[in-house]
mmCIF file of C-alpha atoms in Angstrom:
data_model
loop_
_atom_site.group_PDB
_atom_site.id
_atom_site.type_symbol
_atom_site.label_atom_id
_atom_site.label_comp_id
_atom_site.label_asym_id
_atom_site.label_seq_id
_atom_site.Cartn_x
_atom_site.Cartn_y
_atom_site.Cartn_z
ATOM 1 C CA MET A 17 120.422 61.065 82.568
ATOM 2 C CA ALA A 18 118.099 63.616 80.840
ATOM 3 C CA PHE A 19 116.494 63.532 84.276
ATOM 4 C CA ILE A 20 119.524 64.829 86.461
ATOM 5 C CA THR A 21 120.550 66.996 84.018
ATOM 6 C CA ASN A 22 116.504 68.668 83.835
ATOM 7 C CA LEU A 23 116.729 68.472 87.706
ATOM 8 C CA ARG A 24 120.254 70.540 87.819
ATOM 9 C CA ILE A 25 119.035 72.974 85.815
ATOM 10 C CA ALA A 26 115.691 73.288 87.790
ATOM 11 C CA LEU A 27 117.411 73.581 91.127
ATOM 12 C CA SER A 28 120.116 76.102 90.069
ATOM 13 C CA GLY A 29 117.248 78.289 88.550
ATOM 14 C CA LEU A 30 115.040 78.224 91.720
ATOM 15 C CA LEU A 31 118.792 78.687 93.589
ATOM 16 C CA LEU A 32 119.168 81.948 91.972
ATOM 17 C CA ALA A 33 115.511 82.702 92.654
ATOM 18 C CA LEU A 34 115.324 81.898 96.299
ATOM 19 C CA PRO A 35 117.050 84.871 97.599
ATOM 20 C CA LEU A 36 114.210 87.052 95.484
ATOM 21 C CA ALA A 37 111.720 85.089 97.109
ATOM 22 C CA LEU A 38 111.482 86.735 100.434
ATOM 23 C CA VAL A 39 113.700 89.801 99.928
ATOM 24 C CA ARG A 40 111.789 91.983 97.797
ATOM 25 C CA PRO A 41 109.179 94.477 99.157
ATOM 26 C CA ALA A 42 105.956 93.227 97.818
ATOM 27 C CA ALA A 43 104.812 95.043 94.392
ATOM 28 C CA ALA A 44 102.110 97.560 96.050
ATOM 29 C CA GLN A 45 104.381 98.485 98.092
ATOM 30 C CA THR A 46 106.923 99.481 95.731
ATOM 31 C CA GLU A 47 104.108 101.716 93.678
ATOM 32 C CA GLN A 48 104.013 103.338 96.926
ATOM 33 C CA ALA A 49 107.246 104.137 98.572
ATOM 34 C CA SER A 50 108.398 101.045 100.692
ATOM 35 C CA PRO A 51 108.256 101.281 104.299
ATOM 36 C CA ILE A 52 111.463 98.984 103.905
ATOM 37 C CA ASP A 53 114.463 98.307 102.521
ATOM 38 C CA ILE A 54 116.126 94.577 102.873
ATOM 39 C CA ILE A 55 119.805 94.650 103.863
ATOM 40 C CA HIS A 56 120.855 91.219 104.366
ATOM 41 C CA TYR A 57 119.763 87.530 104.398
ATOM 42 C CA LYS A 58 120.937 84.037 104.955
ATOM 43 C CA ILE A 59 119.129 81.529 103.477
ATOM 44 C CA ASN A 60 119.681 77.803 104.618
ATOM 45 C CA ALA A 61 117.829 75.589 102.147
ATOM 46 C CA GLU A 62 117.277 71.507 102.232
ATOM 47 C CA LEU A 63 116.518 70.035 99.086
ATOM 48 C CA LEU A 64 114.794 67.005 99.097
ATOM 49 C CA PRO A 65 115.277 65.301 95.468
ATOM 50 C CA ASP A 66 112.921 62.343 96.370
ATOM 51 C CA ALA A 67 109.937 64.381 97.562
ATOM 52 C CA HIS A 68 110.844 66.908 94.747
ATOM 53 C CA THR A 69 110.661 69.455 97.736
ATOM 54 C CA LEU A 70 112.636 72.160 99.543
ATOM 55 C CA LYS A 71 112.694 73.208 102.928
ATOM 56 C CA ALA A 72 114.811 76.237 104.480
ATOM 57 C CA GLN A 73 115.276 78.456 106.942
ATOM 58 C CA ALA A 74 115.539 82.723 105.831
ATOM 59 C CA THR A 75 116.680 84.915 107.861
ATOM 60 C CA VAL A 76 116.080 88.659 106.804
ATOM 61 C CA THR A 77 117.172 91.626 108.188
ATOM 62 C CA LEU A 78 114.836 94.656 107.204
ATOM 63 C CA LYS A 79 115.769 98.839 107.852
ATOM 64 C CA ALA A 80 113.068 100.956 108.372
ATOM 65 C CA LEU A 81 112.745 103.779 105.682
ATOM 66 C CA LYS A 82 109.721 105.306 107.485
ATOM 67 C CA PRO A 83 107.824 104.808 110.821
ATOM 68 C CA THR A 84 106.384 101.106 110.378
ATOM 69 C CA GLN A 85 104.916 98.200 112.506
ATOM 70 C CA SER A 86 104.510 95.883 109.126
ATOM 71 C CA ALA A 87 106.081 94.362 106.308
ATOM 72 C CA VAL A 88 105.169 92.723 103.280
ATOM 73 C CA LEU A 89 107.484 90.631 100.759
ATOM 74 C CA GLU A 90 107.142 88.742 97.716
ATOM 75 C CA MET A 91 107.041 84.821 98.298
ATOM 76 C CA ASN A 92 106.601 82.257 95.986
ATOM 77 C CA GLY A 93 103.424 80.950 95.561
ATOM 78 C CA SER A 94 104.086 77.037 96.211
ATOM 79 C CA LEU A 95 106.053 77.601 99.670
ATOM 80 C CA ALA A 96 104.079 77.535 102.676
ATOM 81 C CA ILE A 97 105.690 79.651 105.849
ATOM 82 C CA SER A 98 105.149 77.746 108.847
ATOM 83 C CA SER A 99 106.369 80.427 110.870
ATOM 84 C CA VAL A 100 108.083 84.010 111.430
ATOM 85 C CA LYS A 101 109.809 84.909 114.190
ATOM 86 C CA ALA A 102 111.444 87.818 115.491
ATOM 87 C CA ALA A 103 115.455 87.985 115.977
ATOM 88 C CA ASP A 104 115.270 86.527 119.104
ATOM 89 C CA GLY A 105 114.125 82.882 117.735
ATOM 90 C CA LYS A 106 111.651 82.730 120.010
ATOM 91 C CA THR A 107 108.952 85.066 119.544
ATOM 92 C CA ALA A 108 106.361 84.492 117.021
ATOM 93 C CA LEU A 109 104.859 86.912 114.837
ATOM 94 C CA GLN A 110 101.578 87.186 113.225
ATOM 95 C CA PHE A 111 101.326 87.083 109.469
ATOM 96 C CA ILE A 112 99.258 86.228 106.450
ATOM 97 C CA GLN A 113 100.688 84.314 102.837
ATOM 98 C CA ASP A 114 98.481 85.263 99.997
ATOM 99 C CA LYS A 115 99.418 82.088 97.705
ATOM 100 C CA VAL A 116 97.034 82.607 95.126
ATOM 101 C CA ASN A 117 96.789 86.372 93.823
ATOM 102 C CA GLU A 118 99.663 88.727 95.216
ATOM 103 C CA LEU A 119 102.047 85.950 96.049
ATOM 104 C CA ASN A 120 103.124 87.740 99.260
ATOM 105 C CA VAL A 121 103.364 87.529 102.838
ATOM 106 C CA ARG A 122 102.451 90.359 105.497
ATOM 107 C CA ILE A 123 104.271 90.359 108.729
ATOM 108 C CA ASN A 124 102.968 92.179 111.830
ATOM 109 C CA LEU A 125 106.506 93.238 113.432
ATOM 110 C CA GLY A 126 104.562 93.484 116.918
ATOM 111 C CA ARG A 127 105.770 96.801 117.683
ATOM 112 C CA LEU A 128 106.727 100.531 115.970
ATOM 113 C CA TYR A 129 110.047 100.678 114.211
ATOM 114 C CA ASP A 130 111.465 104.197 113.796
ATOM 115 C CA ALA A 131 112.946 105.166 110.504
ATOM 116 C CA GLY A 132 116.218 103.933 110.739
ATOM 117 C CA SER A 133 116.246 100.942 112.972
ATOM 118 C CA ASP A 134 116.697 97.423 111.637
ATOM 119 C CA THR A 135 114.815 94.161 112.685
ATOM 120 C CA THR A 136 115.707 91.025 111.623
ATOM 121 C CA LEU A 137 112.611 88.402 110.989
ATOM 122 C CA ILE A 138 113.312 84.253 110.383
ATOM 123 C CA PHE A 139 111.233 82.596 108.182
ATOM 124 C CA GLU A 140 110.815 79.116 108.065
ATOM 125 C CA TYR A 141 108.925 77.508 104.909
ATOM 126 C CA ALA A 142 108.803 74.786 102.871
ATOM 127 C CA GLY A 143 107.170 73.362 99.491
ATOM 128 C CA PRO A 144 107.759 71.328 96.394
ATOM 129 C CA LEU A 145 110.060 72.550 93.619
ATOM 130 C CA ALA A 146 107.001 74.903 91.480
ATOM 131 C CA THR A 147 106.939 77.982 89.755
ATOM 132 C CA PRO A 148 105.980 81.101 91.491
ATOM 133 C CA GLU A 149 102.356 80.319 90.251
ATOM 134 C CA GLY A 150 102.918 77.015 92.023
ATOM 135 C CA GLY A 151 102.842 74.458 88.993
ATOM 136 C CA PRO A 152 106.005 72.554 88.700
ATOM 137 C CA ILE A 153 109.765 73.405 87.492
#
């Protein structure tokens, strides 16, 4: 029974943190004026308790605050991004995930977005239920 209670507490904390995993511009961007603002996100997550893992898809809509062709977002270090796609769900975008130092993902948006324009990205990711640094919850 204690295991189930601890799992519920851990999962509650994780689910509360999930929206923040992909929706905050990375700290390096916020020290300077970030070129993007997150205006909407939707996360579909599947918890796999037997494997103590999570699989998820996040749809994130960004607004360019100034002309930009890339975005940097924070990402939990224990979660591995397998793909980032454009709004059409087909166009794969290039990305680099730093799971060690900066705990972020840098996405090449594929073109220059003018200030005030929106774009939607679809992230596929998975990993163990763990702390941002990669340790177990």
